């Protein structure tokens, strides 16, 4: 089945540690996105990528990094510089840009202990 | 700057009632896209509808309908004869064209809809 997978579903991290969230899609989409969701809040854009080897900062990129070495993969690293990393992280993809429907993965819930 | 406002934080109705979720947006673009997504308790967002700024026709899909009014910058969502399975958080979102379409969606804070049996 085509879709977006994110792993792990739950992730616990100690303060000061970097952690990488996985996002894979087999929809052959060019564009991929990372969003952060906090309780009672909407989604906020962290990073986005329109093509392989290119990505741009979103509204809240500080403390995060990404790579786009393959079309189907867009991993997100939450670094120790991110001051409040506990949140629900959602990955999405669309055919070529955000004018089109974005398909979302199941999300990763990150908790910093 | 773009902004999406969903003033209703939480709505609770009894099953079979009709319910309308409000969405008001702000944009300087003349061409833009509006979306509604549903987020059930599992967390994954489910796409419901996309509407471009030049298409003001209302749309109906089964029990769901959408009312787009550019004059009031609103894109409201109505569920007719609500069911318990409709319980979820609903998000309205906006995509402008000035960024070339590559800069993601701007989401409202969502409306938590509770349908009581």
Short mmCIF file of C-alpha atoms in Angstrom, two decimals:
data_model
loop_
_atom_site.label_atom_id
_atom_site.label_comp_id
_atom_site.label_asym_id
_atom_site.label_seq_id
_atom_site.Cartn_x
_atom_site.Cartn_y
_atom_site.Cartn_z
CA UNK A 1 0.00 0.00 0.00
CA UNK A 2 1.17 3.53 -0.73
CA UNK A 3 1.60 5.88 2.16
CA UNK A 4 3.84 7.55 4.69
CA UNK A 5 5.49 5.76 7.55
CA UNK A 6 7.01 7.35 10.60
CA UNK A 7 9.04 5.63 13.23
CA UNK A 8 9.11 5.23 16.08
CA UNK A 9 5.58 5.97 17.26
CA UNK A 10 6.81 6.93 20.73
CA UNK A 11 10.26 8.21 21.56
CA UNK A 12 11.84 9.14 24.85
CA UNK A 13 14.98 11.17 25.07
CA UNK A 14 17.14 12.48 27.84
CA UNK A 15 17.92 16.15 27.92
CA UNK A 16 21.02 17.02 25.95
CA UNK A 17 20.68 14.16 23.47
CA UNK A 18 20.06 14.45 19.77
CA UNK A 19 17.38 12.19 18.29
CA UNK A 20 16.36 11.41 14.72
CA UNK A 21 12.78 10.82 13.60
CA UNK A 22 12.25 8.76 10.50
CA UNK A 23 9.86 9.57 7.65
CA UNK A 24 9.50 7.44 4.53
CA UNK A 25 7.01 7.71 1.69
CA UNK A 26 6.35 5.45 -1.30
CA UNK A 27 3.94 7.80 -3.04
CA UNK A 28 6.60 9.12 -5.42
CA UNK A 29 5.94 12.62 -4.12
CA UNK A 30 8.49 15.37 -4.67
CA UNK A 31 7.61 17.55 -1.69
CA UNK A 32 7.94 16.57 1.96
CA UNK A 33 7.26 18.46 5.17
CA UNK A 34 7.78 18.26 8.91
CA UNK A 35 5.27 19.77 11.32
CA UNK A 36 5.20 20.06 15.07
CA UNK A 37 1.98 19.90 17.08
CA UNK A 38 1.66 20.97 20.70
CA UNK A 39 -1.44 20.31 22.86
CA UNK A 40 -4.33 22.55 21.87
CA UNK A 41 -2.33 24.03 19.03
CA UNK A 42 -2.36 23.72 15.30
CA UNK A 43 0.51 22.31 13.31
CA UNK A 44 3.55 24.49 12.77
CA UNK A 45 5.99 23.99 9.92
CA UNK A 46 9.55 23.04 10.85
CA UNK A 47 11.18 22.24 7.50
CA UNK A 48 10.12 21.45 3.99
CA UNK A 49 11.74 20.02 0.89
CA UNK A 50 10.58 20.33 -2.69
CA UNK A 51 13.25 18.15 -4.29
CA UNK A 52 16.09 15.86 -3.36
CA UNK A 53 19.11 17.57 -1.84
CA UNK A 54 17.20 20.75 -1.21
CA UNK A 55 15.24 21.89 1.85
CA UNK A 56 14.10 25.12 3.42
CA UNK A 57 13.42 26.32 6.96
CA UNK A 58 9.85 26.71 8.06
CA UNK A 59 8.48 28.86 10.84
CA UNK A 60 10.16 27.07 13.76
CA UNK A 61 13.37 25.53 12.41
CA UNK A 62 15.65 26.49 15.31
CA UNK A 63 17.01 23.43 17.06
CA UNK A 64 16.10 21.07 14.22
CA UNK A 65 17.94 19.74 11.16
CA UNK A 66 16.92 17.65 8.16
CA UNK A 67 18.37 15.90 5.14
CA UNK A 68 16.87 14.84 1.83
CA UNK A 69 19.32 12.45 0.22
CA UNK A 70 16.61 10.27 -1.28
CA UNK A 71 13.22 11.19 -2.70
CA UNK A 72 11.39 8.83 -0.38
CA UNK A 73 13.12 9.79 2.86
CA UNK A 74 13.11 12.98 4.92
CA UNK A 75 14.52 12.38 8.43
CA UNK A 76 14.27 15.03 11.12
CA UNK A 77 16.90 15.44 13.83
CA UNK A 78 15.88 17.14 17.04
CA UNK A 79 19.07 18.55 18.49
CA UNK A 80 19.96 19.46 22.05
CA UNK A 81 19.59 23.09 20.99
CA UNK A 82 15.83 22.68 20.79
CA UNK A 83 14.69 24.09 24.12
CA UNK A 84 11.28 22.49 24.31
CA UNK A 85 11.27 19.39 22.11
CA UNK A 86 8.44 17.46 23.76
CA UNK A 87 5.69 17.41 21.11
CA UNK A 88 3.91 15.39 18.46
CA UNK A 89 5.77 15.41 15.14
CA UNK A 90 4.02 14.85 11.85
CA UNK A 91 5.59 14.22 8.48
CA UNK A 92 3.71 14.91 5.25
CA UNK A 93 4.21 14.77 1.51
CA UNK A 94 2.52 16.17 -1.56
CA UNK A 95 2.91 15.63 -5.28
CA UNK A 96 4.91 18.76 -5.92
CA UNK A 97 3.89 21.63 -3.68
CA UNK A 98 1.62 22.66 -0.86
CA UNK A 99 -1.20 23.68 -3.22
CA UNK A 100 -2.01 20.04 -3.44
CA UNK A 101 -3.36 17.71 -0.83
CA UNK A 102 -0.77 16.74 1.73
CA UNK A 103 -0.70 13.18 2.95
CA UNK A 104 0.29 12.74 6.57
CA UNK A 105 2.05 9.99 8.43
CA UNK A 106 0.86 8.60 11.78
CA UNK A 107 3.20 10.84 13.76
CA UNK A 108 5.92 10.39 16.39
CA UNK A 109 5.34 11.48 19.96
CA UNK A 110 8.61 12.69 21.44
CA UNK A 111 9.02 13.09 25.18
CA UNK A 112 12.10 14.56 26.78
CA UNK A 113 12.74 13.19 30.25
CA UNK B 1 1.54 37.32 6.63
CA UNK B 2 -1.08 34.65 6.65
CA UNK B 3 -3.31 33.57 9.46
CA UNK B 4 -6.07 31.09 10.07
CA UNK B 5 -8.48 31.49 12.97
CA UNK B 6 -10.71 28.78 14.34
CA UNK B 7 -12.45 30.55 17.18
CA UNK B 8 -14.27 27.47 18.47
CA UNK B 9 -11.86 25.54 20.64
CA UNK B 10 -14.34 22.81 21.49
CA UNK B 11 -17.88 21.97 20.42
CA UNK B 12 -20.05 19.31 21.98
CA UNK B 13 -23.33 18.18 20.42
CA UNK B 14 -25.63 15.23 20.69
CA UNK B 15 -25.62 12.69 17.90
CA UNK B 16 -27.79 13.55 14.88
CA UNK B 17 -27.51 17.27 15.45
CA UNK B 18 -26.05 19.47 12.73
CA UNK B 19 -22.86 21.29 13.60
CA UNK B 20 -20.84 24.03 11.88
CA UNK B 21 -17.13 24.61 12.37
CA UNK B 22 -15.95 28.11 11.61
CA UNK B 23 -12.76 29.13 9.83
CA UNK B 24 -11.65 32.67 9.08
CA UNK B 25 -8.44 33.39 7.22
CA UNK B 26 -6.23 36.33 6.35
CA UNK B 27 -4.08 36.63 3.25
CA UNK B 28 -2.86 39.31 0.88
CA UNK B 29 -2.74 36.90 -2.05
CA UNK B 30 -5.49 36.81 -4.63
CA UNK B 31 -4.68 33.18 -5.37
CA UNK B 32 -4.61 30.79 -2.44
CA UNK B 33 -5.86 27.40 -1.34
CA UNK B 34 -7.90 26.39 1.66
CA UNK B 35 -8.05 22.96 3.24
CA UNK B 36 -9.87 21.05 5.94
CA UNK B 37 -8.30 18.12 7.74
CA UNK B 38 -9.65 15.74 10.36
CA UNK B 39 -7.46 14.41 13.17
CA UNK B 40 -9.01 11.43 14.95
CA UNK B 41 -7.61 10.23 18.29
CA UNK B 42 -5.03 8.11 16.45
CA UNK B 43 -3.28 11.36 15.49
CA UNK B 44 -2.96 10.99 11.74
CA UNK B 45 -4.43 13.85 9.74
CA UNK B 46 -7.02 12.94 7.14
CA UNK B 47 -7.61 15.21 4.17
CA UNK B 48 -11.22 16.32 3.69
CA UNK B 49 -11.28 19.05 1.06
CA UNK B 50 -9.22 21.54 -0.91
CA UNK B 51 -10.65 24.72 -2.38
CA UNK B 52 -8.90 27.37 -4.48
CA UNK B 53 -9.68 31.05 -4.11
CA UNK B 54 -11.39 31.31 -7.49
CA UNK B 55 -13.94 28.65 -6.79
CA UNK B 56 -16.63 29.92 -4.44
CA UNK B 57 -19.11 27.17 -5.13
CA UNK B 58 -20.27 25.41 -2.05
CA UNK B 59 -19.47 21.75 -1.92
CA UNK B 60 -21.34 18.83 -0.48
CA UNK B 61 -19.95 15.38 0.13
CA UNK B 62 -22.40 13.11 1.87
CA UNK B 63 -23.06 14.56 5.32
CA UNK B 64 -20.26 17.10 4.91
CA UNK B 65 -20.63 20.52 3.29
CA UNK B 66 -18.41 23.55 2.96
CA UNK B 67 -19.33 27.21 2.59
CA UNK B 68 -16.60 29.40 1.10
CA UNK B 69 -17.21 33.15 1.18
CA UNK B 70 -14.40 35.42 0.01
CA UNK B 71 -16.32 38.52 1.07
CA UNK B 72 -16.01 37.48 4.71
CA UNK B 73 -12.78 35.44 4.32
CA UNK B 74 -14.49 32.39 5.72
CA UNK B 75 -14.47 28.72 4.86
CA UNK B 76 -16.93 27.03 7.18
CA UNK B 77 -17.55 23.32 7.50
CA UNK B 78 -20.91 21.76 8.35
CA UNK B 79 -21.63 18.21 9.39
CA UNK B 80 -25.25 17.21 8.99
CA UNK B 81 -26.77 14.54 11.20
CA UNK B 82 -23.57 14.12 13.19
CA UNK B 83 -22.36 10.70 14.29
CA UNK B 84 -20.10 9.57 17.10
CA UNK B 85 -17.43 8.67 14.53
CA UNK B 86 -17.23 12.35 13.60
CA UNK B 87 -15.61 13.07 16.96
CA UNK B 88 -12.15 14.43 16.21
CA UNK B 89 -10.12 17.59 15.99
CA UNK B 90 -10.75 19.46 12.76
CA UNK B 91 -8.19 21.82 11.24
CA UNK B 92 -8.60 24.50 8.66
CA UNK B 93 -5.44 25.38 6.71
CA UNK B 94 -4.24 27.91 4.16
CA UNK B 95 -1.63 27.79 1.40
CA UNK B 96 -0.57 31.00 -0.30
CA UNK B 97 1.00 31.18 -3.74
CA UNK B 98 3.59 33.88 -3.10
CA UNK B 99 5.96 31.31 -1.68
CA UNK B 100 5.75 29.27 -4.83
CA UNK B 101 3.63 26.72 -3.07
CA UNK B 102 6.61 25.15 -1.41
CA UNK B 103 6.32 26.52 2.06
CA UNK B 104 3.75 24.26 3.61
CA UNK B 105 0.39 24.97 5.12
CA UNK B 106 -0.62 27.44 7.81
CA UNK B 107 -3.00 25.74 10.19
CA UNK B 108 -5.60 27.07 12.57
CA UNK B 109 -5.48 25.81 16.14
CA UNK B 110 -8.23 23.33 15.47
CA UNK B 111 -11.73 22.68 16.79
CA UNK B 112 -12.27 19.66 19.01
CA UNK B 113 -15.63 18.22 18.07
CA UNK B 114 -17.31 15.89 20.53
CA UNK B 115 -20.38 13.97 19.42
CA UNK B 116 -22.25 12.48 22.35
CA UNK B 117 -24.38 9.40 21.81
#
